[in-house]
Phi, psi and omega in degrees: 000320158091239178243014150012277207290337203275292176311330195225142203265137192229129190284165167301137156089043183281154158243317205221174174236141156231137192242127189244142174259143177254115191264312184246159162192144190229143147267191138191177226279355178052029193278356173221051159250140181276160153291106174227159178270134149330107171213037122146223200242147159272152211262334194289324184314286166345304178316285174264010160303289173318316172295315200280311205102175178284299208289350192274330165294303193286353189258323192297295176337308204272349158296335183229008179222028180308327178231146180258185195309310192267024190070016172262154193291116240234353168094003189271000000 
């Protein structure tokens, strides 16, 4: 990861950087996406980041997040 983690600014309750090379992208034209208004950032994550603490985010972390949804081992 190098200096990755360094580079990019990491909001609370960040877990991983994942870095990818990308060979194909497809888009599309997005002519049946609705339009909705901004109305702002949600606050719980912030909340209970604050509530855990650093080492308590890092103690949750290395308990639940060790493996991702598909068992692969996630590098924590």
């Amino acid at each position: 990861m190098g200096n990755a983690r360094a580079a990019i600014p990491q909001p609370a309750g960040t877990r991983q950087i994942i870095l990818l090379d990308i060979d194909r992208l497809q888009t599309s034209c997005g002519a049946g996406v609705p339009l909705y208004t901004y109305t702002g950032e949600r606050e719980a994550l912030l909340r209970w980041v604050e509530k855990k603490g650093e080492q308590g985010v890092r103690d949750y972390q290395h308990e639940k997040n060790r493996v991702s949804i598909d068992g692969l081992p996630t590098g924590l």
